[in-house]
Amino acid sequence: MTDSSFHTLFTIMHTLFDEHATQIVIAELQEHSGRIRAWNQHQRGMAYDLGPGEWHGQLWRSWWQAPNLWRHECVSIDNPTQVISGLLIHENQWWSYRSLPQNHKEQSKSPVVITHAQDFSTKVPLLSGIGGEDARDNAAKWPWIDPLTAIKTVNWTYLDDIFIDAHPFWHGHAMPIVDNSPHLSTTVFSLFHTGEVLECWIDRESGWPWRFAGFAEGQPLWKLTVTERHLAQDIAPEVFQPSWIFP
C-alpha cells in the first residue's frame, strides 16, 4: 500500500455510489467534551488545555435508495427511540423532524420534560420545503457514503496495516483543508474540521471506511465508527413514507 493507492481507495468509493441501489448504514459518533471544548477555544485564539472531560455518543443512521430517496437520523445512544434530529428527502422535497415523548400533547404550551427511559415514539416534522440539495447530493455529503465528496483534504498519507480484534485495516491520515463552502453539512463540516489531523481506517476486506477520527496534540477529539453497512438490501416502504408525514 502506498500514499497514492490509499487515496485512490476514496476515488473508488466515489464511483461505487451509483452501483448500489440501496445503502443502509449505522455509525456511532463519540466526542470528548473536554478536548472538543479546548479545541474550540484554540480556534478562537484563546488559551487552552486538552484537559479532563467525558466521552459522549450518538448513533447516526442513514438510508439511501437510488435514484432519489434519502433519510438520515441522529439518535440518542442511550435511548434509540429518541431522534435528536432527522432529515428525509424525496428528490428535492425535504422534511426535517425530531421525536417527542409519547405522552407529549402537540397543542400543549408546557415545556417538554425529558426523563430517563422515556418512550420517544412520537415523531414531529419541524420544517419542510422544496429546493436546495436533492437526495443524492445530500447523501454524498456523508463520509461513510462518499468520503471523496464529503471530506476536503490534501492527499491522504498511508501509515500502516493494522489489526483490530483480529480484523485487518489500512490506516492513513490527512490534513483537512479549510473549506467554508455552503454545500457542506454543518454537522459534517464542523466535525471533520475539528482537529489538526484527520485519520481513517479502511476495512481491507470490504474496501469501505470503518472509522474516522480527529486528533489534536496526539489526542483523539472524536471518533466516528461504522458499526453496520448493508448494500443492495430491500428497505421497508415506511422508511421513506412514514405515517407521521404521509398519513
PDB file of C-alpha atoms in Angstrom:
ATOM      1  CA  MET A   1       0.000   0.000   0.000  1.00  0.00           C
ATOM      2  CA  THR A   2       1.285   3.486  -0.930  1.00  0.00           C
ATOM      3  CA  ASP A   3       0.037   7.035  -0.312  1.00  0.00           C
ATOM      4  CA  SER A   4      -1.422   7.266  -3.822  1.00  0.00           C
ATOM      5  CA  SER A   5      -3.127   3.870  -3.665  1.00  0.00           C
ATOM      6  CA  PHE A   6      -4.641   4.728  -0.265  1.00  0.00           C
ATOM      7  CA  HIS A   7      -6.029   7.960  -1.732  1.00  0.00           C
ATOM      8  CA  THR A   8      -7.271   6.010  -4.762  1.00  0.00           C
ATOM      9  CA  LEU A   9      -9.499   3.933  -2.476  1.00  0.00           C
ATOM     10  CA  PHE A  10     -11.598   7.042  -1.840  1.00  0.00           C
ATOM     11  CA  THR A  11     -11.914   7.631  -5.572  1.00  0.00           C
ATOM     12  CA  ILE A  12     -13.150   4.055  -5.984  1.00  0.00           C
ATOM     13  CA  MET A  13     -15.735   4.547  -3.219  1.00  0.00           C
ATOM     14  CA  HIS A  14     -16.900   7.708  -5.003  1.00  0.00           C
ATOM     15  CA  THR A  15     -17.534   5.743  -8.204  1.00  0.00           C
ATOM     16  CA  LEU A  16     -19.326   2.964  -6.277  1.00  0.00           C
ATOM     17  CA  PHE A  17     -22.026   5.342  -5.053  1.00  0.00           C
ATOM     18  CA  ASP A  18     -24.299   4.679  -8.017  1.00  0.00           C
ATOM     19  CA  GLU A  19     -23.506   0.963  -8.311  1.00  0.00           C
ATOM     20  CA  HIS A  20     -25.623   0.006  -5.282  1.00  0.00           C
ATOM     21  CA  ALA A  21     -29.371   0.536  -5.446  1.00  0.00           C
ATOM     22  CA  THR A  22     -29.550   0.911  -1.668  1.00  0.00           C
ATOM     23  CA  GLN A  23     -27.297   1.512   1.300  1.00  0.00           C
ATOM     24  CA  ILE A  24     -28.172   1.256   4.977  1.00  0.00           C
ATOM     25  CA  VAL A  25     -25.500   2.468   7.374  1.00  0.00           C
ATOM     26  CA  ILE A  26     -25.333   2.812  11.147  1.00  0.00           C
ATOM     27  CA  ALA A  27     -22.411   4.661  12.698  1.00  0.00           C
ATOM     28  CA  GLU A  28     -21.512   5.599  16.259  1.00  0.00           C
ATOM     29  CA  LEU A  29     -20.146   9.064  16.980  1.00  0.00           C
ATOM     30  CA  GLN A  30     -18.088   9.617  20.141  1.00  0.00           C
ATOM     31  CA  GLU A  31     -16.947  13.130  21.117  1.00  0.00           C
ATOM     32  CA  HIS A  32     -14.695  14.047  24.042  1.00  0.00           C
ATOM     33  CA  SER A  33     -16.278  17.063  25.758  1.00  0.00           C
ATOM     34  CA  GLY A  34     -13.110  18.476  27.346  1.00  0.00           C
ATOM     35  CA  ARG A  35     -10.942  18.125  24.243  1.00  0.00           C
ATOM     36  CA  ILE A  36     -13.616  19.497  21.898  1.00  0.00           C
ATOM     37  CA  ARG A  37     -14.092  22.500  24.208  1.00  0.00           C
ATOM     38  CA  ALA A  38     -10.322  23.094  24.295  1.00  0.00           C
ATOM     39  CA  TRP A  39     -10.065  22.843  20.514  1.00  0.00           C
ATOM     40  CA  ASN A  40     -12.853  25.409  20.052  1.00  0.00           C
ATOM     41  CA  GLN A  41     -11.012  27.753  22.423  1.00  0.00           C
ATOM     42  CA  HIS A  42      -7.827  27.211  20.414  1.00  0.00           C
ATOM     43  CA  GLN A  43      -9.656  28.120  17.199  1.00  0.00           C
ATOM     44  CA  ARG A  44     -10.733  31.413  18.790  1.00  0.00           C
ATOM     45  CA  GLY A  45      -7.160  32.225  19.807  1.00  0.00           C
ATOM     46  CA  MET A  46      -7.796  31.578  23.488  1.00  0.00           C
ATOM     47  CA  ALA A  47      -5.528  29.744  25.896  1.00  0.00           C
ATOM     48  CA  TYR A  48      -6.478  26.090  26.026  1.00  0.00           C
ATOM     49  CA  ASP A  49      -5.540  22.782  27.580  1.00  0.00           C
ATOM     50  CA  LEU A  50      -6.658  19.365  26.349  1.00  0.00           C
ATOM     51  CA  GLY A  51      -7.804  18.621  29.844  1.00  0.00           C
ATOM     52  CA  PRO A  52     -10.373  16.394  31.538  1.00  0.00           C
ATOM     53  CA  GLY A  53     -13.755  15.610  30.098  1.00  0.00           C
ATOM     54  CA  GLU A  54     -16.029  12.733  29.174  1.00  0.00           C
ATOM     55  CA  TRP A  55     -16.881  10.824  26.027  1.00  0.00           C
ATOM     56  CA  HIS A  56     -20.447  11.388  24.773  1.00  0.00           C
ATOM     57  CA  GLY A  57     -22.070   9.465  21.941  1.00  0.00           C
ATOM     58  CA  GLN A  58     -24.792   9.478  19.301  1.00  0.00           C
ATOM     59  CA  LEU A  59     -25.926   6.919  16.754  1.00  0.00           C
ATOM     60  CA  TRP A  60     -26.151   8.103  13.151  1.00  0.00           C
ATOM     61  CA  ARG A  61     -28.473   6.103  10.882  1.00  0.00           C
ATOM     62  CA  SER A  62     -28.905   6.583   7.156  1.00  0.00           C
ATOM     63  CA  TRP A  63     -30.885   5.021   4.328  1.00  0.00           C
ATOM     64  CA  TRP A  64     -30.217   5.653   0.637  1.00  0.00           C
ATOM     65  CA  GLN A  65     -32.335   4.329  -2.236  1.00  0.00           C
ATOM     66  CA  ALA A  66     -31.484   5.219  -5.801  1.00  0.00           C
ATOM     67  CA  PRO A  67     -32.241   7.391  -7.563  1.00  0.00           C
ATOM     68  CA  ASN A  68     -33.809   9.981  -5.246  1.00  0.00           C
ATOM     69  CA  LEU A  69     -34.639   8.855  -1.685  1.00  0.00           C
ATOM     70  CA  TRP A  70     -32.511   9.722   1.359  1.00  0.00           C
ATOM     71  CA  ARG A  71     -33.064   9.694   5.124  1.00  0.00           C
ATOM     72  CA  HIS A  72     -30.634  10.434   7.935  1.00  0.00           C
ATOM     73  CA  GLU A  73     -31.116  10.475  11.718  1.00  0.00           C
ATOM     74  CA  CYS A  74     -29.069  11.354  14.806  1.00  0.00           C
ATOM     75  CA  VAL A  75     -30.302   9.177  17.663  1.00  0.00           C
ATOM     76  CA  SER A  76     -29.557   9.109  21.378  1.00  0.00           C
ATOM     77  CA  ILE A  77     -27.113   6.313  22.107  1.00  0.00           C
ATOM     78  CA  ASP A  78     -28.791   5.743  25.479  1.00  0.00           C
ATOM     79  CA  ASN A  79     -32.342   5.703  24.104  1.00  0.00           C
ATOM     80  CA  PRO A  80     -32.682   4.684  20.418  1.00  0.00           C
ATOM     81  CA  THR A  81     -36.324   5.835  20.362  1.00  0.00           C
ATOM     82  CA  GLN A  82     -35.155   9.456  20.819  1.00  0.00           C
ATOM     83  CA  VAL A  83     -34.437  11.015  17.412  1.00  0.00           C
ATOM     84  CA  ILE A  84     -32.436  14.171  18.133  1.00  0.00           C
ATOM     85  CA  SER A  85     -32.641  15.328  14.522  1.00  0.00           C
ATOM     86  CA  GLY A  86     -33.739  13.757  11.269  1.00  0.00           C
ATOM     87  CA  LEU A  87     -33.926  14.602   7.571  1.00  0.00           C
ATOM     88  CA  LEU A  88     -35.990  12.951   4.835  1.00  0.00           C
ATOM     89  CA  ILE A  89     -35.626  13.904   1.152  1.00  0.00           C
ATOM     90  CA  HIS A  90     -37.670  12.797  -1.880  1.00  0.00           C
ATOM     91  CA  GLU A  91     -35.889  14.209  -4.926  1.00  0.00           C
ATOM     92  CA  ASN A  92     -35.753  17.880  -3.808  1.00  0.00           C
ATOM     93  CA  GLN A  93     -38.712  17.822  -1.385  1.00  0.00           C
ATOM     94  CA  TRP A  94     -37.441  17.667   2.215  1.00  0.00           C
ATOM     95  CA  TRP A  95     -38.688  17.345   5.770  1.00  0.00           C
ATOM     96  CA  SER A  96     -36.708  17.832   8.991  1.00  0.00           C
ATOM     97  CA  TYR A  97     -38.041  16.218  12.160  1.00  0.00           C
ATOM     98  CA  ARG A  98     -37.332  15.101  15.716  1.00  0.00           C
ATOM     99  CA  SER A  99     -39.079  12.891  18.247  1.00  0.00           C
ATOM    100  CA  LEU A 100     -41.005  13.873  21.346  1.00  0.00           C
ATOM    101  CA  PRO A 101     -42.080  11.814  24.360  1.00  0.00           C
ATOM    102  CA  GLN A 102     -45.003   9.536  23.568  1.00  0.00           C
ATOM    103  CA  ASN A 103     -47.266  11.331  26.043  1.00  0.00           C
ATOM    104  CA  HIS A 104     -46.469  14.815  24.676  1.00  0.00           C
ATOM    105  CA  LYS A 105     -49.542  16.738  23.546  1.00  0.00           C
ATOM    106  CA  GLU A 106     -48.892  18.705  20.392  1.00  0.00           C
ATOM    107  CA  GLN A 107     -51.031  21.690  21.440  1.00  0.00           C
ATOM    108  CA  SER A 108     -49.562  21.875  24.930  1.00  0.00           C
ATOM    109  CA  LYS A 109     -47.625  25.063  25.730  1.00  0.00           C
ATOM    110  CA  SER A 110     -45.799  23.483  28.640  1.00  0.00           C
ATOM    111  CA  PRO A 111     -42.092  22.700  28.136  1.00  0.00           C
ATOM    112  CA  VAL A 112     -41.066  19.199  27.099  1.00  0.00           C
ATOM    113  CA  VAL A 113     -39.661  17.404  30.131  1.00  0.00           C
ATOM    114  CA  ILE A 114     -37.290  14.538  29.286  1.00  0.00           C
ATOM    115  CA  THR A 115     -36.767  11.793  31.839  1.00  0.00           C
ATOM    116  CA  HIS A 116     -34.712   8.608  31.749  1.00  0.00           C
ATOM    117  CA  ALA A 117     -36.136   5.673  29.744  1.00  0.00           C
ATOM    118  CA  GLN A 118     -38.966   7.675  28.201  1.00  0.00           C
ATOM    119  CA  ASP A 119     -40.559   6.369  25.011  1.00  0.00           C
ATOM    120  CA  PHE A 120     -39.941   8.845  22.168  1.00  0.00           C
ATOM    121  CA  SER A 121     -42.177   7.108  19.642  1.00  0.00           C
ATOM    122  CA  THR A 122     -43.933  10.385  18.700  1.00  0.00           C
ATOM    123  CA  LYS A 123     -42.107  11.997  15.763  1.00  0.00           C
ATOM    124  CA  VAL A 124     -42.867  15.571  14.746  1.00  0.00           C
ATOM    125  CA  PRO A 125     -41.933  17.268  11.449  1.00  0.00           C
ATOM    126  CA  LEU A 126     -40.382  20.651  12.216  1.00  0.00           C
ATOM    127  CA  LEU A 127     -39.748  22.152   8.791  1.00  0.00           C
ATOM    128  CA  SER A 128     -40.372  21.184   5.180  1.00  0.00           C
ATOM    129  CA  GLY A 129     -39.704  22.676   1.801  1.00  0.00           C
ATOM    130  CA  ILE A 130     -38.757  22.243  -1.830  1.00  0.00           C
ATOM    131  CA  GLY A 131     -35.417  23.110  -3.344  1.00  0.00           C
ATOM    132  CA  GLY A 132     -31.804  23.125  -2.317  1.00  0.00           C
ATOM    133  CA  GLU A 133     -29.823  19.916  -2.474  1.00  0.00           C
ATOM    134  CA  ASP A 134     -31.563  16.879  -3.882  1.00  0.00           C
ATOM    135  CA  ALA A 135     -31.475  13.484  -2.168  1.00  0.00           C
ATOM    136  CA  ARG A 136     -28.330  12.249  -3.902  1.00  0.00           C
ATOM    137  CA  ASP A 137     -26.328  15.419  -3.307  1.00  0.00           C
ATOM    138  CA  ASN A 138     -27.211  15.389   0.389  1.00  0.00           C
ATOM    139  CA  ALA A 139     -26.351  11.704   0.770  1.00  0.00           C
ATOM    140  CA  ALA A 140     -22.962  12.324  -0.863  1.00  0.00           C
ATOM    141  CA  LYS A 141     -22.035  14.774   1.922  1.00  0.00           C
ATOM    142  CA  TRP A 142     -21.780  11.992   4.484  1.00  0.00           C
ATOM    143  CA  PRO A 143     -18.338  10.374   4.593  1.00  0.00           C
ATOM    144  CA  TRP A 144     -19.416   6.752   5.018  1.00  0.00           C
ATOM    145  CA  ILE A 145     -21.379   7.057   1.751  1.00  0.00           C
ATOM    146  CA  ASP A 146     -18.972   9.114  -0.382  1.00  0.00           C
ATOM    147  CA  PRO A 147     -15.842  10.230   1.512  1.00  0.00           C
ATOM    148  CA  LEU A 148     -14.261  11.872  -1.514  1.00  0.00           C
ATOM    149  CA  THR A 149     -17.159  14.343  -1.793  1.00  0.00           C
ATOM    150  CA  ALA A 150     -17.685  14.809   1.944  1.00  0.00           C
ATOM    151  CA  ILE A 151     -14.102  15.369   3.086  1.00  0.00           C
ATOM    152  CA  LYS A 152     -11.934  18.084   1.593  1.00  0.00           C
ATOM    153  CA  THR A 153      -8.281  17.233   2.252  1.00  0.00           C
ATOM    154  CA  VAL A 154      -4.865  17.201   0.737  1.00  0.00           C
ATOM    155  CA  ASN A 155      -3.971  13.694  -0.487  1.00  0.00           C
ATOM    156  CA  TRP A 156      -4.115  11.016   2.157  1.00  0.00           C
ATOM    157  CA  THR A 157      -0.896   9.603   3.583  1.00  0.00           C
ATOM    158  CA  TYR A 158      -0.722   5.864   4.168  1.00  0.00           C
ATOM    159  CA  LEU A 159       0.528   4.994   7.674  1.00  0.00           C
ATOM    160  CA  ASP A 160       0.360   1.256   8.259  1.00  0.00           C
ATOM    161  CA  ASP A 161      -1.558  -2.008   8.127  1.00  0.00           C
ATOM    162  CA  ILE A 162      -3.084  -2.842  11.483  1.00  0.00           C
ATOM    163  CA  PHE A 163      -5.319  -5.452  13.051  1.00  0.00           C
ATOM    164  CA  ILE A 164      -8.148  -4.543  15.407  1.00  0.00           C
ATOM    165  CA  ASP A 165      -9.853  -7.502  17.087  1.00  0.00           C
ATOM    166  CA  ALA A 166      -8.064  -9.739  14.538  1.00  0.00           C
ATOM    167  CA  HIS A 167      -9.605  -7.788  11.629  1.00  0.00           C
ATOM    168  CA  PRO A 168      -7.270  -6.177   9.041  1.00  0.00           C
ATOM    169  CA  PHE A 169      -7.372  -2.450   8.252  1.00  0.00           C
ATOM    170  CA  TRP A 170      -5.443   0.079   6.185  1.00  0.00           C
ATOM    171  CA  HIS A 171      -4.657   3.155   8.262  1.00  0.00           C
ATOM    172  CA  GLY A 172      -3.936   6.639   6.924  1.00  0.00           C
ATOM    173  CA  HIS A 173      -4.203  10.315   7.763  1.00  0.00           C
ATOM    174  CA  ALA A 174      -4.649  13.696   6.092  1.00  0.00           C
ATOM    175  CA  MET A 175      -4.698  17.395   6.905  1.00  0.00           C
ATOM    176  CA  PRO A 176      -8.200  18.858   6.407  1.00  0.00           C
ATOM    177  CA  ILE A 177      -8.442  21.809   4.047  1.00  0.00           C
ATOM    178  CA  VAL A 178     -10.171  24.882   5.442  1.00  0.00           C
ATOM    179  CA  ASP A 179     -13.319  24.983   3.314  1.00  0.00           C
ATOM    180  CA  ASN A 180     -16.270  27.239   4.096  1.00  0.00           C
ATOM    181  CA  SER A 181     -18.304  26.071   1.103  1.00  0.00           C
ATOM    182  CA  PRO A 182     -22.039  26.162   1.823  1.00  0.00           C
ATOM    183  CA  HIS A 183     -22.578  22.727   0.251  1.00  0.00           C
ATOM    184  CA  LEU A 184     -21.100  21.014   3.317  1.00  0.00           C
ATOM    185  CA  SER A 185     -23.448  19.877   6.063  1.00  0.00           C
ATOM    186  CA  THR A 186     -22.935  21.941   9.215  1.00  0.00           C
ATOM    187  CA  THR A 187     -22.612  18.748  11.246  1.00  0.00           C
ATOM    188  CA  VAL A 188     -20.124  17.090   8.895  1.00  0.00           C
ATOM    189  CA  PHE A 189     -18.156  20.288   8.258  1.00  0.00           C
ATOM    190  CA  SER A 190     -17.686  21.098  11.937  1.00  0.00           C
ATOM    191  CA  LEU A 191     -16.853  17.503  12.830  1.00  0.00           C
ATOM    192  CA  PHE A 192     -14.308  16.836  10.086  1.00  0.00           C
ATOM    193  CA  HIS A 193     -12.588  20.171  10.680  1.00  0.00           C
ATOM    194  CA  THR A 194     -12.226  19.592  14.411  1.00  0.00           C
ATOM    195  CA  GLY A 195      -8.603  18.640  14.993  1.00  0.00           C
ATOM    196  CA  GLU A 196      -5.196  19.081  13.430  1.00  0.00           C
ATOM    197  CA  VAL A 197      -5.132  15.668  11.766  1.00  0.00           C
ATOM    198  CA  LEU A 198      -7.882  13.501  10.301  1.00  0.00           C
ATOM    199  CA  GLU A 199      -7.295   9.754  10.431  1.00  0.00           C
ATOM    200  CA  CYS A 200      -9.123   6.944   8.654  1.00  0.00           C
ATOM    201  CA  TRP A 201      -9.191   3.164   8.926  1.00  0.00           C
ATOM    202  CA  ILE A 202     -10.365   1.250   5.842  1.00  0.00           C
ATOM    203  CA  ASP A 203     -11.607  -2.312   6.113  1.00  0.00           C
ATOM    204  CA  ARG A 204      -9.224  -4.350   3.932  1.00  0.00           C
ATOM    205  CA  GLU A 205     -11.867  -6.999   3.244  1.00  0.00           C
ATOM    206  CA  SER A 206     -14.737  -4.728   2.155  1.00  0.00           C
ATOM    207  CA  GLY A 207     -12.771  -1.685   0.980  1.00  0.00           C
ATOM    208  CA  TRP A 208     -15.130   0.679   2.842  1.00  0.00           C
ATOM    209  CA  PRO A 209     -14.146   3.124   5.609  1.00  0.00           C
ATOM    210  CA  TRP A 210     -14.659   1.729   9.100  1.00  0.00           C
ATOM    211  CA  ARG A 211     -13.602   4.638  11.293  1.00  0.00           C
ATOM    212  CA  PHE A 212     -12.716   8.330  11.021  1.00  0.00           C
ATOM    213  CA  ALA A 213     -11.195  10.316  13.897  1.00  0.00           C
ATOM    214  CA  GLY A 214      -9.897  13.818  14.564  1.00  0.00           C
ATOM    215  CA  PHE A 215      -6.728  14.357  16.620  1.00  0.00           C
ATOM    216  CA  ALA A 216      -5.003  17.325  18.260  1.00  0.00           C
ATOM    217  CA  GLU A 217      -1.652  17.071  20.036  1.00  0.00           C
ATOM    218  CA  GLY A 218      -1.853  13.304  19.587  1.00  0.00           C
ATOM    219  CA  GLN A 219      -5.154  13.038  21.486  1.00  0.00           C
ATOM    220  CA  PRO A 220      -8.429  11.885  19.856  1.00  0.00           C
ATOM    221  CA  LEU A 221     -11.139  14.554  19.938  1.00  0.00           C
ATOM    222  CA  TRP A 222     -13.829  12.486  18.237  1.00  0.00           C
ATOM    223  CA  LYS A 223     -14.343   9.093  16.591  1.00  0.00           C
ATOM    224  CA  LEU A 224     -16.959   8.057  14.029  1.00  0.00           C
ATOM    225  CA  THR A 225     -17.188   4.270  13.627  1.00  0.00           C
ATOM    226  CA  VAL A 226     -19.371   2.419  11.129  1.00  0.00           C
ATOM    227  CA  THR A 227     -20.995  -0.450  13.005  1.00  0.00           C
ATOM    228  CA  GLU A 228     -23.272  -1.735  10.211  1.00  0.00           C
ATOM    229  CA  ARG A 229     -23.372  -1.436   6.426  1.00  0.00           C
ATOM    230  CA  HIS A 230     -25.897  -3.185   4.181  1.00  0.00           C
ATOM    231  CA  LEU A 231     -25.666  -2.885   0.397  1.00  0.00           C
ATOM    232  CA  ALA A 232     -28.431  -3.658  -2.100  1.00  0.00           C
ATOM    233  CA  GLN A 233     -30.793  -4.705   0.683  1.00  0.00           C
ATOM    234  CA  ASP A 234     -34.544  -4.092   0.491  1.00  0.00           C
ATOM    235  CA  ILE A 235     -35.685  -1.087   2.508  1.00  0.00           C
ATOM    236  CA  ALA A 236     -39.182  -1.162   4.004  1.00  0.00           C
ATOM    237  CA  PRO A 237     -41.525   1.339   2.269  1.00  0.00           C
ATOM    238  CA  GLU A 238     -42.385   3.057   5.576  1.00  0.00           C
ATOM    239  CA  VAL A 239     -38.767   4.228   5.946  1.00  0.00           C
ATOM    240  CA  PHE A 240     -39.339   6.744   3.145  1.00  0.00           C
ATOM    241  CA  GLN A 241     -43.109   7.028   3.611  1.00  0.00           C
ATOM    242  CA  PRO A 242     -43.520   7.425   7.400  1.00  0.00           C
ATOM    243  CA  SER A 243     -47.110   7.705   8.569  1.00  0.00           C
ATOM    244  CA  TRP A 244     -46.414  10.858  10.582  1.00  0.00           C
ATOM    245  CA  ILE A 245     -45.584  12.682   7.327  1.00  0.00           C
ATOM    246  CA  PHE A 246     -47.718  10.709   4.858  1.00  0.00           C
ATOM    247  CA  PRO A 247     -50.956   9.833   6.715  1.00  0.00           C
TER     248      PRO A 247
END
